[in-house]
Short mmCIF file of C-alpha atoms and ligand atoms in Angstrom, two decimals:
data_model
loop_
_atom_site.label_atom_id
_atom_site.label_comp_id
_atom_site.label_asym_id
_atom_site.label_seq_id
_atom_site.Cartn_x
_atom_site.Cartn_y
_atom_site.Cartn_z
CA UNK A 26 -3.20 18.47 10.33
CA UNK A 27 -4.37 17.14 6.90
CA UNK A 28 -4.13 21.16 5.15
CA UNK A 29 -3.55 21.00 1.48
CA UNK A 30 -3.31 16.96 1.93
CA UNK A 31 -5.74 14.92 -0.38
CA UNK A 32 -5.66 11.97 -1.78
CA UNK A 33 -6.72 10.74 -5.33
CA UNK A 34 -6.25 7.66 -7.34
CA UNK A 35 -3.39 7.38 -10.07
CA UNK A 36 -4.52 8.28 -13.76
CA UNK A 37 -3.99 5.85 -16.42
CA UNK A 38 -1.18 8.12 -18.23
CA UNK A 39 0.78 8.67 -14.80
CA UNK A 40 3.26 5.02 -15.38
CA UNK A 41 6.30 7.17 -15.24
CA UNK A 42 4.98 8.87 -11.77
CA UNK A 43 4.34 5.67 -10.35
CA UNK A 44 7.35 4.77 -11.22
CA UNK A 45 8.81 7.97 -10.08
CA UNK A 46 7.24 6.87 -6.87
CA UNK A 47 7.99 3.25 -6.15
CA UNK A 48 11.68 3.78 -7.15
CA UNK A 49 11.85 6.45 -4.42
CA UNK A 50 10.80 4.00 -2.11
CA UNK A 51 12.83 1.66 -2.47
CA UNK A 52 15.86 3.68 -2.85
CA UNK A 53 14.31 5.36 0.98
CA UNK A 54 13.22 1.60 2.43
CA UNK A 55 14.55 -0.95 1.48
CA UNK A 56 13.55 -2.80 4.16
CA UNK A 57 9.95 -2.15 4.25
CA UNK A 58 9.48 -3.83 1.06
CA UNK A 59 10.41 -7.69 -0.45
CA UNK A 60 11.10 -5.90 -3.88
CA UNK A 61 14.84 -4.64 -4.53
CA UNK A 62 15.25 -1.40 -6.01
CA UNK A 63 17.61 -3.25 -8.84
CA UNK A 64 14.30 -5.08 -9.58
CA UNK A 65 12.43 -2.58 -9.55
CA UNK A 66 14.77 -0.30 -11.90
CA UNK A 67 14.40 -3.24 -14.51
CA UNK A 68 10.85 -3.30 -15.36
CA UNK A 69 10.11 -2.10 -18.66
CA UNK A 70 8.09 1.28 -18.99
CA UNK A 71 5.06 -0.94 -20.13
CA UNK A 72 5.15 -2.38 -16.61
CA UNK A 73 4.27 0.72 -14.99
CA UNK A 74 1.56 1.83 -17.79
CA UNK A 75 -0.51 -1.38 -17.24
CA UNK A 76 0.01 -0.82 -13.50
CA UNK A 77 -1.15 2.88 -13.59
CA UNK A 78 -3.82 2.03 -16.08
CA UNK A 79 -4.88 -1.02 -14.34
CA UNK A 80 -4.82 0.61 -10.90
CA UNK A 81 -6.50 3.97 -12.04
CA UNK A 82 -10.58 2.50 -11.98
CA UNK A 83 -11.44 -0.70 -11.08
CA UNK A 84 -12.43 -2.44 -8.11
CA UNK A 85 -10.07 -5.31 -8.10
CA UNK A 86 -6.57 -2.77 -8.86
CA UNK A 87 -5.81 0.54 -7.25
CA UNK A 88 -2.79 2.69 -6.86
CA UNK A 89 -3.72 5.65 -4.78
CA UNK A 90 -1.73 8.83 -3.90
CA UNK A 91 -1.31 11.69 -1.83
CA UNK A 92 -0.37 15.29 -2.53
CA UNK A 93 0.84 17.91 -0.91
CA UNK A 94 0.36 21.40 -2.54
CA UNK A 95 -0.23 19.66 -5.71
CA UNK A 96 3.15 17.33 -5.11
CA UNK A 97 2.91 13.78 -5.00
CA UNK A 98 4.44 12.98 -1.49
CA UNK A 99 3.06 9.79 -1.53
CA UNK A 100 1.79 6.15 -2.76
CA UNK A 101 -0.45 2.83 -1.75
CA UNK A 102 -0.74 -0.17 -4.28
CA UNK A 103 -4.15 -2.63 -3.66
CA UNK A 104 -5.12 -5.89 -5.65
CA UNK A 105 -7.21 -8.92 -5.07
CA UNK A 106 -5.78 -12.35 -4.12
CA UNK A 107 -6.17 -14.49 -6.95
CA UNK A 108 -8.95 -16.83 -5.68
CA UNK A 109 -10.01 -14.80 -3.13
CA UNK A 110 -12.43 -11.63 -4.35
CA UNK A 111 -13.71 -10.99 -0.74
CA UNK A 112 -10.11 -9.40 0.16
CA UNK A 113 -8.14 -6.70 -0.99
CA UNK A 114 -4.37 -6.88 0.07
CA UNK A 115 -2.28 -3.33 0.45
CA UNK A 116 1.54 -3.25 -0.22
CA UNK A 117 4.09 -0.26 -1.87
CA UNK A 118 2.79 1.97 1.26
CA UNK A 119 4.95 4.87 1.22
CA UNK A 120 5.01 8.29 2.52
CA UNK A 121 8.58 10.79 1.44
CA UNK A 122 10.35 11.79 4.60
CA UNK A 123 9.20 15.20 4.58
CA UNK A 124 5.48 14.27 4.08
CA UNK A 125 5.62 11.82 7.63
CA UNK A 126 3.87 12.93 10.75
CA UNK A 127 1.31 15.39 8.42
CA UNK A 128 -1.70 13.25 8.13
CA UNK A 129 -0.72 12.10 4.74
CA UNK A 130 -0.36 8.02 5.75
CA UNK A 131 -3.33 8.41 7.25
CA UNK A 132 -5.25 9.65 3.98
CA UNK A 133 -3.82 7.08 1.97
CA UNK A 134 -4.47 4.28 4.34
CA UNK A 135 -8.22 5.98 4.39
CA UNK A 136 -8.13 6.09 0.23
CA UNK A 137 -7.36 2.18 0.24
CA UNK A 138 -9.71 1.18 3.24
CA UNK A 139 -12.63 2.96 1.28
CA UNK A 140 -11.70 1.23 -2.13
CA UNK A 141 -11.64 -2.08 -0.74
CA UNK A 142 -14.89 -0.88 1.44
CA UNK A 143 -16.91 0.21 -1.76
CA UNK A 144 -15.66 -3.10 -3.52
CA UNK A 145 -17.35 -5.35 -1.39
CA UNK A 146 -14.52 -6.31 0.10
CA UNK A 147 -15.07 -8.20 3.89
CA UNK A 148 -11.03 -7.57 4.92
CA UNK A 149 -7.94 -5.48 3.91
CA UNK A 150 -4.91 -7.55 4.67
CA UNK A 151 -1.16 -6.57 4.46
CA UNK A 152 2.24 -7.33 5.20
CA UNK A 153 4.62 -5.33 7.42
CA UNK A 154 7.95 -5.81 8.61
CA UNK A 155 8.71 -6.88 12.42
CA UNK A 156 10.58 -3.54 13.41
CA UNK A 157 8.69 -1.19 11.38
CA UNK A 158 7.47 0.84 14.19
CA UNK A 159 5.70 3.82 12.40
CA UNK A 160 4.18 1.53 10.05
CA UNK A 161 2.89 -0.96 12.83
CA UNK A 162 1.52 2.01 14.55
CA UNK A 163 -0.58 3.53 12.22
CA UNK A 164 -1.62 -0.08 11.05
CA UNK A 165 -2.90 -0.96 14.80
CA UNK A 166 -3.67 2.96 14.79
CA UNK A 167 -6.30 2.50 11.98
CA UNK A 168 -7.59 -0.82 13.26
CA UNK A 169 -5.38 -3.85 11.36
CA UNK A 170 -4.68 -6.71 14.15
CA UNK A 171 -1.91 -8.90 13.80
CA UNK A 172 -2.81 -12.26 11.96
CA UNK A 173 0.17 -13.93 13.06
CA UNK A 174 4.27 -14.07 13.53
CA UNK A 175 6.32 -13.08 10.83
CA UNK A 176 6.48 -15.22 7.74
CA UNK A 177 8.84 -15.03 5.11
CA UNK A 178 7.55 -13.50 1.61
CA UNK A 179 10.19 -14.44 -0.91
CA UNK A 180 10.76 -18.08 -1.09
CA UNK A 181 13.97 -17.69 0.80
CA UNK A 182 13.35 -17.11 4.56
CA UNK A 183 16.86 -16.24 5.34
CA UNK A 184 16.15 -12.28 3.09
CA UNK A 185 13.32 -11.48 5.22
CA UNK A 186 10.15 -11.88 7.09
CA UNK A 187 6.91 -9.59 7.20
CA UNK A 188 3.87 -10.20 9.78
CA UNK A 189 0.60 -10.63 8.48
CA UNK A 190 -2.26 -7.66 9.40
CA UNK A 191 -6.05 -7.62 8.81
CA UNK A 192 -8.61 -5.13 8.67
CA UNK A 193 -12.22 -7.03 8.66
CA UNK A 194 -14.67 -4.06 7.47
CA UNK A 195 -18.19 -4.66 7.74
CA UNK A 196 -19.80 -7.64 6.13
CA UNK A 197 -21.88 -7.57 3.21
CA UNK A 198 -25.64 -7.53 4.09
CA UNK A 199 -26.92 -11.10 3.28
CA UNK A 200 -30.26 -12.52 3.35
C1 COA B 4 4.78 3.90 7.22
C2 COA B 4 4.56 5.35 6.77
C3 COA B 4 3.74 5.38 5.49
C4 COA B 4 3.78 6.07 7.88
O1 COA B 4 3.69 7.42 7.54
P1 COA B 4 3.89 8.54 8.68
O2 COA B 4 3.60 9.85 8.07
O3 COA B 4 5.21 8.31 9.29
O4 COA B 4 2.72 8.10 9.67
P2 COA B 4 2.30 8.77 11.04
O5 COA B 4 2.79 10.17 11.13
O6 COA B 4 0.87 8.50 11.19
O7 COA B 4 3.13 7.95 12.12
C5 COA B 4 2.80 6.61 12.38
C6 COA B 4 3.15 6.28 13.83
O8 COA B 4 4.56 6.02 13.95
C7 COA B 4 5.09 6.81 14.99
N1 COA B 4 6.49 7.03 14.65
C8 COA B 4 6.99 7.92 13.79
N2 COA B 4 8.32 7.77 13.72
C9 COA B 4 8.65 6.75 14.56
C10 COA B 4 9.84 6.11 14.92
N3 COA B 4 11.00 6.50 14.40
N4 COA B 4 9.79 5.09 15.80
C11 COA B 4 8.63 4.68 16.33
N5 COA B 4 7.45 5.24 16.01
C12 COA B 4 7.46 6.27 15.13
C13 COA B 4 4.21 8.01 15.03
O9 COA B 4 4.28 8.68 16.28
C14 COA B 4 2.86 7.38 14.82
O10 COA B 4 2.43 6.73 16.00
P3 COA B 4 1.21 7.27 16.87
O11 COA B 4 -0.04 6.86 16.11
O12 COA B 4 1.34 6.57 18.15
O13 COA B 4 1.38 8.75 16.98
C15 COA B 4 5.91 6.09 6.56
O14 COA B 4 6.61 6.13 7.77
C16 COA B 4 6.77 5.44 5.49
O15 COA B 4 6.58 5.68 4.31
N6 COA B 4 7.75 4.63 5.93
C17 COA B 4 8.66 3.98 4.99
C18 COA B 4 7.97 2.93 4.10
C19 COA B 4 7.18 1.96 4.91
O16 COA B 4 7.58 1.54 6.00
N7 COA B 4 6.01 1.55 4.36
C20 COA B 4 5.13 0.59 5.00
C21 COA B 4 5.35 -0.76 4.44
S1 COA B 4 4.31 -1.98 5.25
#
């Protein structure tokens, strides 16, 4: 039930969407990410231009969205590990409450796994809370296993924990 659902990938002039976006987020789930909304709210406007620009065409960066009769209802972040261009890790997954259960996760989640894919990438990894049950689901849904238990993300354990999740996509062909 993907009608009038697609995906694209941010445009370099769309920083204030993006931030638009994120903010949302936060403000909807806290808990599904380890950055605050008060964090958030205090990066500078140049913060979200590099991020939009960087994200909008390369094949280490990408911030994709989704829209919904030309809305965006929607928002995934990717980047490379530094030290590690063979993966591409996912994080700022978001869908707006009255986007979920329409398909539009799963186009985004598609958007990002094709990226990575079409980088070279050999795994997509992210990080998802314990009890996030709808994001666990489509994760395991898609094909991510669990890496391992929960770890925590911020350097103080006692804030919280996510669990580790990788997709391995097809190898490069080697000779
Ligand atoms: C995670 C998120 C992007 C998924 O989008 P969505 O539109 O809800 O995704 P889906 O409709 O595909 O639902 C995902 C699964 O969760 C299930 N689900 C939905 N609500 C649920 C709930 N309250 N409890 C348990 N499972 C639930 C759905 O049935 C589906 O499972 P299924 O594959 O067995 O049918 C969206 O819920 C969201 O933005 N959540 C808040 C932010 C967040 O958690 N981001 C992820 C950070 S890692």
């Amino acid at each position: 039930m993907t009608d009038g659902i697609h995906g694209r990938r941010i445009r370099p002039d769309e920083g204030p969407l993006l931030r638009r976006l994120r903010l949302a987020a936060l403000a909807d789930s806290p808990a599904a990410f380890w950055q605050t909304l008060g964090a958030a709210r205090t990066l500078p406007a140049a913060d979200w231009a590099r991020r939009a620009e960087g994200g909008a065409d390369s094949p280490a960066d990408l911030v994709a969205l989704v829209e919904r009769a030309g809305e965006a209802v929607g928002m995934v972040q990717g980047f490379t590990p530094t030290g590690r261009p063979w993966l591409r890790e996912l994080g700022a997954m978001w869908v707006t409450p009255a986007a979920r259960g329409t398909g539009a996760a799963d186009v985004l989640l598609a958007a990002a796994v094709t990226w990575a894919a079409q980088a070279g990438a050999e795994a997509v990894k992210l990080w998802v809370a314990p009890a996030n049950r709808p994001a666990r689901r489509l994760y395991t849904r898609t094909g991510f296993v669990v890496l391992g238990g929960p770890r925590p993300i911020t350097d103080d354990p006692s804030v919280k924990t996510f669990v580790p999740m990788l997709l391995p996509l097809h190898p490069p062909q080697r000779r």
